Each structure stands twice: as C-alpha cells, then as structure tokens.
Short mmCIF file of C-alpha atoms and ligand atoms in Angstrom, two decimals:
data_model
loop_
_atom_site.label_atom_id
_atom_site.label_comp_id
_atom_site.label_asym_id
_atom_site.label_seq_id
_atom_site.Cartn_x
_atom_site.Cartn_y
_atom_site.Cartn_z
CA UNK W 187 119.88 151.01 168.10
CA UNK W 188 119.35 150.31 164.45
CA UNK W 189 116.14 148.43 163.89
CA UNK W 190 114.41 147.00 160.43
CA UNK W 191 110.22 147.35 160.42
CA UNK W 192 108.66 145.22 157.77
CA UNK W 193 105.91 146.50 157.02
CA UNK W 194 106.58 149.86 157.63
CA UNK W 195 103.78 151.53 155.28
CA UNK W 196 100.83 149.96 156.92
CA UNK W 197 99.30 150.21 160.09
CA UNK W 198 100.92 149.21 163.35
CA UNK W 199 104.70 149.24 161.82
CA UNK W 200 104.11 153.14 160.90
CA UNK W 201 103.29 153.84 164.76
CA UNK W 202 106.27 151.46 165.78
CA UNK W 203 108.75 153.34 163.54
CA UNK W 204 107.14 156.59 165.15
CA UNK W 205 108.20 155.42 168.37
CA UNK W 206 111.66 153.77 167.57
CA UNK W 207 112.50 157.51 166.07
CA UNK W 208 111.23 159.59 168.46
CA UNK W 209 112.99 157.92 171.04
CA UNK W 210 116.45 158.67 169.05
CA UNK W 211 116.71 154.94 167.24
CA UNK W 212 117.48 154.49 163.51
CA UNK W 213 114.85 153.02 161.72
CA UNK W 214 114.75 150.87 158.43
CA UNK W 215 111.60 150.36 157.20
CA UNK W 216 110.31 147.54 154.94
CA UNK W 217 107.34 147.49 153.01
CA UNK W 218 106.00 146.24 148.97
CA UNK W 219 102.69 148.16 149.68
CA UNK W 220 100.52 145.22 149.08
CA UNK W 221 98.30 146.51 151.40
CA UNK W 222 100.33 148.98 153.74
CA UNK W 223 100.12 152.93 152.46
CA UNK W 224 102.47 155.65 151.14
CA UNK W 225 100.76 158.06 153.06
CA UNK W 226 101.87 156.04 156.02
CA UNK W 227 104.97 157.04 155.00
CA UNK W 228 104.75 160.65 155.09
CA UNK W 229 105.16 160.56 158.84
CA UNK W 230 108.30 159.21 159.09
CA UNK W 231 110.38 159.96 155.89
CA UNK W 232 110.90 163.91 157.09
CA UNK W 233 112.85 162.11 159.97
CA UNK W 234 116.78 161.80 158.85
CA UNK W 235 117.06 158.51 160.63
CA UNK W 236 114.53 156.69 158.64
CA UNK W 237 115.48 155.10 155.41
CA UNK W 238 112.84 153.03 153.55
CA UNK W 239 113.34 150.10 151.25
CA UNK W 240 110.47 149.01 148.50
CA UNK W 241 110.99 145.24 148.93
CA UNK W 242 108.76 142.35 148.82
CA UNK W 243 110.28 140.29 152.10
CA UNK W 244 109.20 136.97 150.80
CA UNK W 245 112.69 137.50 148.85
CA UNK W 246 115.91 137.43 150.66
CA UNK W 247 116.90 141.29 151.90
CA UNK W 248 120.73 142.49 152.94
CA UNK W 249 121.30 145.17 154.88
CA UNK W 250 124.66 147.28 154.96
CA UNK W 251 125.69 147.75 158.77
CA UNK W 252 125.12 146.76 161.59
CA UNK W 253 121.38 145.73 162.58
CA UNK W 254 120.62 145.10 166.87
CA UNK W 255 116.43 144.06 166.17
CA UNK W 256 114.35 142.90 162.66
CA UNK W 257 110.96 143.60 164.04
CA UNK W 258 108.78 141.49 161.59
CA UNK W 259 105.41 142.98 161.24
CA UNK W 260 104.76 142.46 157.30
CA UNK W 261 101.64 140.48 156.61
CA UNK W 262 98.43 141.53 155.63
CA UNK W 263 95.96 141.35 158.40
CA UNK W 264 92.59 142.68 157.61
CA UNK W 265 90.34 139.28 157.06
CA UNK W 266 89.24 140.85 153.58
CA UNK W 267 92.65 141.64 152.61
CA UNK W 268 94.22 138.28 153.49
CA UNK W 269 91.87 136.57 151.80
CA UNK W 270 92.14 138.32 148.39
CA UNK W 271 95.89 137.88 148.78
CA UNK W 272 96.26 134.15 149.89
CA UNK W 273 99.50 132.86 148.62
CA UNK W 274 101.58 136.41 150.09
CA UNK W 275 99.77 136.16 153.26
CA UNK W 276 100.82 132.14 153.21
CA UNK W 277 104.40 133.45 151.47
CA UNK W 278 105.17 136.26 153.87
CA UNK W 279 104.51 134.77 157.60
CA UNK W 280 106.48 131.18 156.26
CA UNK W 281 109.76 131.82 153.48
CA UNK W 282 109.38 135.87 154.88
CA UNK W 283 110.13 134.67 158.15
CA UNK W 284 112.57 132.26 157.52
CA UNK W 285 114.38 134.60 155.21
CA UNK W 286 114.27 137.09 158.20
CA UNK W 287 115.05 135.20 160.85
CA UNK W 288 118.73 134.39 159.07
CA UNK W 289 119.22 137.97 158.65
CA UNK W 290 118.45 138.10 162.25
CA UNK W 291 120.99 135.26 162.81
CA UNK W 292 123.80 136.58 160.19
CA UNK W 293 123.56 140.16 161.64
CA UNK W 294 123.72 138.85 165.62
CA UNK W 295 120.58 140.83 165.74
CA UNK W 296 117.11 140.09 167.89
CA UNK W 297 114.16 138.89 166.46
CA UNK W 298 110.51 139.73 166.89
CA UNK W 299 107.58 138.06 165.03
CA UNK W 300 103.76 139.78 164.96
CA UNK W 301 101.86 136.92 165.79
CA UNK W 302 98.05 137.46 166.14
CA UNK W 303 95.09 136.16 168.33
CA UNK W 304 93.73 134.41 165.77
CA UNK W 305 96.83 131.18 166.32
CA UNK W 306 93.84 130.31 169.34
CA UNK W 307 91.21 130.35 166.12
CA UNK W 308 87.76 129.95 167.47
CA UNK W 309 87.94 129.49 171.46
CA UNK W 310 85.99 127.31 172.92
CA UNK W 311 84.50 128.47 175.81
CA UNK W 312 86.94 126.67 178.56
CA UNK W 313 89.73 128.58 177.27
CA UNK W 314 87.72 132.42 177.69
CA UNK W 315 89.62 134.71 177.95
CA UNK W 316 92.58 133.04 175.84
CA UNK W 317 95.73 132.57 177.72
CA UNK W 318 99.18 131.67 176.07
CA UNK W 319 99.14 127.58 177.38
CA UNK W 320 96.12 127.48 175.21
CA UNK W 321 96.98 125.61 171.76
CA UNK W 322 93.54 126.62 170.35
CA UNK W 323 91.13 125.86 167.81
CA UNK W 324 91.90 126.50 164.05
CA UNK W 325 90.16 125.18 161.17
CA UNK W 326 93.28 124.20 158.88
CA UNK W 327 91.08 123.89 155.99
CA UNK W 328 89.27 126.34 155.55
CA UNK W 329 89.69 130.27 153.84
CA UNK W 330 91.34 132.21 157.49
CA UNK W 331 93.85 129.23 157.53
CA UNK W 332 96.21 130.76 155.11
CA UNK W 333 96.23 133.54 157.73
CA UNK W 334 95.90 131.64 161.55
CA UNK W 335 98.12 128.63 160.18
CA UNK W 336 100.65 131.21 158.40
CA UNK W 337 101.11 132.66 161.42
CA UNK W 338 101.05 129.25 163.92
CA UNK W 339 104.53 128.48 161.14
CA UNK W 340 106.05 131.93 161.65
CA UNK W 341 105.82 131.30 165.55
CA UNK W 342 106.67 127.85 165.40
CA UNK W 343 109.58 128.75 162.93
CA UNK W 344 110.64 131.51 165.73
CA UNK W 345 110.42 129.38 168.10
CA UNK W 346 113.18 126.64 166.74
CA UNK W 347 115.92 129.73 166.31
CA UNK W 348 115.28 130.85 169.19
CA UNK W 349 115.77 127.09 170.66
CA UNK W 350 118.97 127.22 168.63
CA UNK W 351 120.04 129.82 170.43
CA UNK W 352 118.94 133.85 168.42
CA UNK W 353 116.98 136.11 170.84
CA UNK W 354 113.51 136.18 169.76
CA UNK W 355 110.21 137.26 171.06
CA UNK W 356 106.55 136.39 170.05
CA UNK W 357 103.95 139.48 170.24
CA UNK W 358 100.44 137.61 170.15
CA UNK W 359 98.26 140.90 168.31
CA UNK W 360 94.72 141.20 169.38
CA UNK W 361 92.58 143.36 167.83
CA UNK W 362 94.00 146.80 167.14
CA UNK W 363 93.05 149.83 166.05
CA UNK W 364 93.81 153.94 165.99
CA UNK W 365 94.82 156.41 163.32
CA UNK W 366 96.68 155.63 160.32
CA UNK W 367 94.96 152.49 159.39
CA UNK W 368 93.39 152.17 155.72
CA UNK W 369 90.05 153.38 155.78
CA UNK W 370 89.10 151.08 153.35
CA UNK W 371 90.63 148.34 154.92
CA UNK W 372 87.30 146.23 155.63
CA UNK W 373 88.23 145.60 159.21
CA UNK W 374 85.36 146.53 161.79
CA UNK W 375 86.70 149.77 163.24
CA UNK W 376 87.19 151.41 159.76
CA UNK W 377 84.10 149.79 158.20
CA UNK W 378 81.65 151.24 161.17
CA UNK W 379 83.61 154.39 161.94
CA UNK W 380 83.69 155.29 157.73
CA UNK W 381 79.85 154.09 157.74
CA UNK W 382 79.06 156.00 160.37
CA UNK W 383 80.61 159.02 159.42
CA UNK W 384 78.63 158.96 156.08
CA UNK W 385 75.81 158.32 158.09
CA UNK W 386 75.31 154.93 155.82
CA UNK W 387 74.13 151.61 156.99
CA UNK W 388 76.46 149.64 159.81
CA UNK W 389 77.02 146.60 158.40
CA UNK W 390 76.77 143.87 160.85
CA UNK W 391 77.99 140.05 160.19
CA UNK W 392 76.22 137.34 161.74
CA UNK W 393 73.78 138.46 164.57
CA UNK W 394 76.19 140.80 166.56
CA UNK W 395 76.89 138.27 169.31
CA UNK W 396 80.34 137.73 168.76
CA UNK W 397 82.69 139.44 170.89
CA UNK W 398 85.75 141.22 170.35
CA UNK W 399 88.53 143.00 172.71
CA UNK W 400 89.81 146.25 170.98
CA UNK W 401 93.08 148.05 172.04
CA UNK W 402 94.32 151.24 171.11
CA UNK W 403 97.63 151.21 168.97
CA UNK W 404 99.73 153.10 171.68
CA UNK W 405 99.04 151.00 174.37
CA UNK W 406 99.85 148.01 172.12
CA UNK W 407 103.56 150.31 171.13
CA UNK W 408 104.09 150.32 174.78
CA UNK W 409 103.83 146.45 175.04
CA UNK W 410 106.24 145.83 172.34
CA UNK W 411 108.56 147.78 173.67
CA UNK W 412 108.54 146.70 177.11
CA UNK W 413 108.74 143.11 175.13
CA UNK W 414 111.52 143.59 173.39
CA UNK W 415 113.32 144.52 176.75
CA UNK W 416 112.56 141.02 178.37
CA UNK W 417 114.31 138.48 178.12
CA UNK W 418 111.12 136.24 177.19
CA UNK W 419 111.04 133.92 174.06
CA UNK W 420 107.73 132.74 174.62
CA UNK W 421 104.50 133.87 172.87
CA UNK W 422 103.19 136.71 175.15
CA UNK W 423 99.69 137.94 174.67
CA UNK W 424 98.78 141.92 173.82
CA UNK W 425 95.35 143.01 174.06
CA UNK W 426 92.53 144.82 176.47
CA UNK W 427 90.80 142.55 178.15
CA UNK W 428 87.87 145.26 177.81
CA UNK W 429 85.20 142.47 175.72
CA UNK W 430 82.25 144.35 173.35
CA UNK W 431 79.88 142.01 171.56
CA UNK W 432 79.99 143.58 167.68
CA UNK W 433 76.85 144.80 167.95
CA UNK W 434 78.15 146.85 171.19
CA UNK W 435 81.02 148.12 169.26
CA UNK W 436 78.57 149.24 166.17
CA UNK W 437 76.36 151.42 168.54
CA UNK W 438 79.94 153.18 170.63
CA UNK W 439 80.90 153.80 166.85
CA UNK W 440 77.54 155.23 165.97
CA UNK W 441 77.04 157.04 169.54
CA UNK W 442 80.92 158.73 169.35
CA UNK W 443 80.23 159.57 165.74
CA UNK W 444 77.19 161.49 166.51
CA UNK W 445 75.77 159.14 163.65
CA UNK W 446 72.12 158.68 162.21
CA UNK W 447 72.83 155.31 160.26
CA UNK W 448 70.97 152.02 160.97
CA UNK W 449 72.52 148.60 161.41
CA UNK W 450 71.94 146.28 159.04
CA UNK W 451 72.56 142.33 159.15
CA UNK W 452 74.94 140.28 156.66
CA UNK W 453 75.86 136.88 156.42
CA UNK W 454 78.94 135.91 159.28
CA UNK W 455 81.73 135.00 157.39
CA UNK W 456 83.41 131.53 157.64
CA UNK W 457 85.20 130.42 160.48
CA UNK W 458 84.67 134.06 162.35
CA UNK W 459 85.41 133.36 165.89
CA UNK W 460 82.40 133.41 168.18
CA UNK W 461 84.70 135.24 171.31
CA UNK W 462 87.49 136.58 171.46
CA UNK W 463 89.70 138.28 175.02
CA UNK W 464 93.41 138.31 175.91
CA UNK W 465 94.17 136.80 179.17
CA UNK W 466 96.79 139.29 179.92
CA UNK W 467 98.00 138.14 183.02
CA UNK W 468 101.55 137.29 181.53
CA UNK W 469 102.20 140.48 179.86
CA UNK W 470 101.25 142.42 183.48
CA UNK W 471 103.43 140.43 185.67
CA UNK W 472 106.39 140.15 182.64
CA UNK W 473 106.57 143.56 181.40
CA UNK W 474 104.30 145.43 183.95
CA UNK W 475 102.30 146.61 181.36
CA UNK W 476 98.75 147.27 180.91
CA UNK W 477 96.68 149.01 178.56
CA UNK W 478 95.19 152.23 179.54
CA UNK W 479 93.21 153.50 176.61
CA UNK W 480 89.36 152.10 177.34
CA UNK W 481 87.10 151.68 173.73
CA UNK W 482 85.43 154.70 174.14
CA UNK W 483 88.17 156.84 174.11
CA UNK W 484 90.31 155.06 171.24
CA UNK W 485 87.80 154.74 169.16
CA UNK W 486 86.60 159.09 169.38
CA UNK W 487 90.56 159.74 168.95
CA UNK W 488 90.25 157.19 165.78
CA UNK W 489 87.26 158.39 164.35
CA UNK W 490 88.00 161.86 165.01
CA UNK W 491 91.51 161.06 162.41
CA UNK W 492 88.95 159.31 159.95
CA UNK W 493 86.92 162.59 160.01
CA UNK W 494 89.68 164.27 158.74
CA UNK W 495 91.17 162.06 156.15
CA UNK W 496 88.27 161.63 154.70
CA UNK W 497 87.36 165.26 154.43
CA UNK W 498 91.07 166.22 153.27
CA UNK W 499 90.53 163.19 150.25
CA UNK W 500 87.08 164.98 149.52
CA UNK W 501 88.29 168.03 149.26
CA UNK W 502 91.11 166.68 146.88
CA UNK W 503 88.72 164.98 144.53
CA UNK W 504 86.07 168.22 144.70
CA UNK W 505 89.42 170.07 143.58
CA UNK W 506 90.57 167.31 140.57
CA UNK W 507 87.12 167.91 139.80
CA UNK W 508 86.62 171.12 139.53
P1 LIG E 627 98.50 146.42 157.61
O1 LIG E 627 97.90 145.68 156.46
O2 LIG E 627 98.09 147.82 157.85
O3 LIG E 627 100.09 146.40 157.52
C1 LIG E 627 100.80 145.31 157.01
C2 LIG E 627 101.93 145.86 156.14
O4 LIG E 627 102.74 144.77 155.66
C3 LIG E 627 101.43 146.59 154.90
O5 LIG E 627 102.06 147.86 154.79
C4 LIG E 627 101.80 145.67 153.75
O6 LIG E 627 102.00 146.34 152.53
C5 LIG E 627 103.06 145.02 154.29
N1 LIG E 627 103.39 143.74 153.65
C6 LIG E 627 102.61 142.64 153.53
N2 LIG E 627 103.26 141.67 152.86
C7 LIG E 627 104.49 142.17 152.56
C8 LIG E 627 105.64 141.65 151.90
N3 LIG E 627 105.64 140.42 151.37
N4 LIG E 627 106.74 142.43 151.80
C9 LIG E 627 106.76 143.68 152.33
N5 LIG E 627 105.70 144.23 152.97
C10 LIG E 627 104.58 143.49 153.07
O7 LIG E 627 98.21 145.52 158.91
P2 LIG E 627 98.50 145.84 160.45
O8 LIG E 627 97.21 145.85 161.15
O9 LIG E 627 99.41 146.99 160.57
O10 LIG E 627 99.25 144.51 160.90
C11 LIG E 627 100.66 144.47 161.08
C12 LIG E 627 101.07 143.13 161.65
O11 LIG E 627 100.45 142.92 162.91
C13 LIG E 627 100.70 141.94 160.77
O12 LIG E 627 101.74 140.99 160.83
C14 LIG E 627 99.45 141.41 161.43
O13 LIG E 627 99.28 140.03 161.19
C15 LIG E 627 99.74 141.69 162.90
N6 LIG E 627 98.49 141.82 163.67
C16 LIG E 627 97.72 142.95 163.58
C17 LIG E 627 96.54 143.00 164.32
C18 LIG E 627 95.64 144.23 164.28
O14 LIG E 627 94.56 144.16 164.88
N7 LIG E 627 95.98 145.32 163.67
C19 LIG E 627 96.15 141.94 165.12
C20 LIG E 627 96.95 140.80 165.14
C21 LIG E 627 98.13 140.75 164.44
N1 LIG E 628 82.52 142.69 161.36
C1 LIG E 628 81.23 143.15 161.16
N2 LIG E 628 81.01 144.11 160.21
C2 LIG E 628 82.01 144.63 159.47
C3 LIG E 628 83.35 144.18 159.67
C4 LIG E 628 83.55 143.19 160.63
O1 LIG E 628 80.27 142.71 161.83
O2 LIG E 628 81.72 145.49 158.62
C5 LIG E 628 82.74 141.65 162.40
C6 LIG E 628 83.44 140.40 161.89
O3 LIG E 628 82.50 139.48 161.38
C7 LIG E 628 84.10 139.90 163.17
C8 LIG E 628 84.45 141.19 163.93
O4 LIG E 628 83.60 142.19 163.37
O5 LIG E 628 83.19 139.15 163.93
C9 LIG E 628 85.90 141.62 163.79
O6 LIG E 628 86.22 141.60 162.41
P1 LIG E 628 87.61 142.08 161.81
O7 LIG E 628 87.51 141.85 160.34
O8 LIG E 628 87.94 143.44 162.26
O9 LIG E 628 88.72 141.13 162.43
P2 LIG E 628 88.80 139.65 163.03
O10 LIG E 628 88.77 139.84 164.50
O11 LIG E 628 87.63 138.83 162.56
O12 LIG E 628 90.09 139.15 162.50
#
C-alpha cells in the first residue's frame, strides 16, 4: 500500500510510519514541524520507501500516484502546545481535514481521522468509563475548545464523507505515551519522567485526584491497524482501561525513575477533566484487540528512552561548550 502520515515528525505518526514500513508499505509523511520533531525523522528517512514532504496541511496538498489510505494525525495535542497555537490547532483538525478528506475522495483512497478522548470533555460520572454512544461534556467556550471542538468538526466532517459514501474510520486517542515524544512537550508523562530524572520537583495540577488511563504507543499502533482493516466508520475508542489518579502516576514515575524529587502542587488548569477511562468494549469485540502493555512497564521503557536523550543532548551541549 501507499499511505500519507500527517504529522509524521511528531509523536504517534513517527511510530505509525515505523510500522507501515516495516511491514513493507510505502510511506509519505507530512509534517510543518509546528510542534512535531526532525529528530523524529531520523528513524524513518534511512528507509527508501519513505519520502517526506515539509507542508503545512491546512493548505491544499497533491500527491503524484496512486494513494490507498491518508492517515490524518497532524494536530498539536499536548494541552500547552495547543493552547499557544490556537488558530492551527482550530485550522488543522477543520480546513486540514476537509482539504484531506478530498484528497482522500479524488485519489479513491481511505480515510482515517485522530480523534481524541477529549470530544467526551469532562465526563460526568454516569458516563465512567466513556463509551462511544456518549456525546459528552465540552465547554465550547472556553481555552481546550479550540482543541475538543476542533476535533468534534474533524469527526463530524468525517463522518458526512463517509455518509456520502469514502471509507473512513474514526480512532478516538486516549492518553498516549512511549519514546519519541518531545521531552519538552508539557504533557504529564514527559513533565514527571524529565522532572524526575533531574531529580527536580513533580509538578502536580490541582490536588492529584484526577484520573487518567495511559497506553503505551505500540499497543495503540496495533489498534489502528487492526482499525483500518474493519470495515467500521464509526468513532471507535483506543485506550487502557488501566485508571491512575495523577498523583498515582507522579509516584510510578518517581518509583521507576529511582527518583529523590518531591511533589509539589500548582493551580489545575481550566476545564481539565476530573476522570478520564476508555470503555473499550467496542474495539475488543471489533478488532479483537486489547492493550497489553500495563503503566508500569510503558512508562520504565519510556523513561528509560528519556534517560538517554537527555544524556546524548547533554553531552552535545558539554561538547558546544567546551
Ligand atoms: P505531536 O505534537 O507529537 O504530533 C503532531 C504532529 O503534527 C507534529 O509533528 C506537528 O508538527 C504536526 N502538525 C501539526 N499541525 C500541522 C499542520 N498544520 N501541518 C503539518 N503538520 C502539522 O502529537 P501526538 O501526540 O503525536 O498526536 C498525534 C495525533 O494524535 C494528533 O492529532 C492528536 O490530536 C491525536 N491524539 C494524541 C493523543 C496522545 O495522547 N498522544 C491523544 C489523543 C489524540
Ligand atoms: N498534569 C500535572 N502535571 C503536569 C502535567 C500534567 O498534574 O506537569 C495533569 C493535568 O492537569 C491533567 C493530567 O495531568 O490532569 C494529564 O495532562 P496532559 O497535559 O498530559 O493531558 P490531558 O489528558 O489533560 O489532555
């Protein structure tokens, strides 16, 4: 197959390509860097059937030949990020979708959008764990709506093509993490696992109540793939069920990082959600899939990475240095 990644430089596209390449596909990735990574790149451009294209994919994109899937993954998704970038995060999941859903269309290709858990916003509690017939509970107001109601357009947007007839599929993200994501990225994995590391404070938002389901990036590659071979248009949820309060997740981190740093308390930010768990029924009975990878073994493979890119960019500044 020949398959288009947007956002190929940052996180989860880089592992996707991986996958697509290894298994003998050709791969076109997309990517304007706004927050994705060159040295994302570096894993995949040694491979001779991965081409990359430096394109912003809020503007229309061709491609030459023939195209069988436009995997659409561009969008920044660290809460931080998306709200220092408002208008591209608005831009990308609403005219970037559009724009790629005709290229979809033009090409005869399939479609699949990265939609997130956050469509369900905050969950209240008779929808815990969140299941896809929930509609959910999204502030469209306030400073994550350029993010949750981005991406509630880009499904519903998906949704009418593939009513009018292109073969699409809705991946609904929760919380991810692994190797290859930006240290600096402000997301909780790479904020406690780089605190802990320098044996600096754990910053903690809110009191530490507020729960979160985290699943390892392979087990969320397996679930795309298996979900791009059903034949399933609706919005299918991908997570581990496997629920942590914050707090819980700060002391794993701190435990698997052999760390002495204390946790300290900041203010929550607005609109965080209070819980947050796939129901993940769907996905098991679909695609029989299930994640495998428990917390405390994702997160020592992922901090065990960060250990290492951060002493490689040490010892590249001790050398500028010196
Ligand atoms: P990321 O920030 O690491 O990667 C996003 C990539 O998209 C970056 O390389 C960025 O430069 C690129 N990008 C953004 N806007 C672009 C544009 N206009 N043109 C071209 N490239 C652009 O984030 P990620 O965690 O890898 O997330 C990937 C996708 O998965 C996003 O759509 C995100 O909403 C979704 N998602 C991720 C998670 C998670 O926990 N990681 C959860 C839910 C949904
Ligand atoms: N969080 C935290 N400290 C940090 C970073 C995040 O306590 O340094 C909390 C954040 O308030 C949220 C949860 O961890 O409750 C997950 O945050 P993240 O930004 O990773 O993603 P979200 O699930 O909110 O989109």
């Amino acid at each position: 197959m020949r398959i288009l990644i947007t956002g190929a430089a940052g996180f989860v596209a880089s592992h996707l390509a991986t996958h697509f390449l290894a298994a003998g596909h050709d791969v076109i990735g997309a990517d304007n860097f706004v927050t994705g990574r060159r040295v994302n790149l570096r894993y995949l451009e040694p491979e001779p059937r991965f081409a990359f294209i430096e394109h912003d994919v809020v503007q229309p994109l061709e491609i030459a030949g023939d195209l069988n899937w436009v995997l659409h993954f561009a969008s920044p998704a660290s809460p931080p990020k998306y709200l220092k970038s408002p208008l591209e995060t608005m831009r990308v999941n609403s005219e970037g979708t559009l724009h790629l859903l005709e290229l979809a269309k033009r090409k005869g290709a399939k479609f699949l959008i990265a939609s997130t858990s956050e469509v369900y916003g905050d969950p209240d509690r008779a929808h815990h764990p969140q299941s896809e017939s929930y509609w959910g509970n999204v502030n469209p107001l306030g400073a994550r709506s350029v993010y949750d109601e981005a991406k509630r357009y880009a499904e519903a947007a998906t949704a009418l093509y593939g009513r009018n007839g292109l073969s699409v599929r809705i991946a609904r993200l929760f919380n991810t993490y692994g190797p290859r994501m930006d240290p600096a990225d402000g997301r909780i994995v790479t904020n406690f696992a780089t605190q802990a590391l320098a044996n600096q404070p754990m910053t903690i938002y809110g009191n530490g109540k507020q729960t979160r389901s985290l699943q390892y990036i392979d087990d969320l590659v397996a679930g795309i793939g298996k979900l791009m071979e059903a034949n399933y248009a609706g919005p299918v949820n991908l997570g581990n069920p496997e629920e942590l309060t914050v707090k819980q997740i700060a002391e794993l981190i701190r435990e698997l990082a052999g760390s002495r740093s204390e946790l300290v308390y900041h203010p929550l930010p607005e609109d965080d959600p209070t819980q947050r768990c796939p129901d993940i029924s769907l996905a098991q009975r679909l695609l029989k899939w299930t994640p495998r990878i428990p917390a405390r073994d994702g997160l020592a493979r992922t901090i065990a990475h960060f250990r290492e890119e951060l002493a490689q960019s040490a010892a590249v500044s001790d050398r500028a240095g010196a």
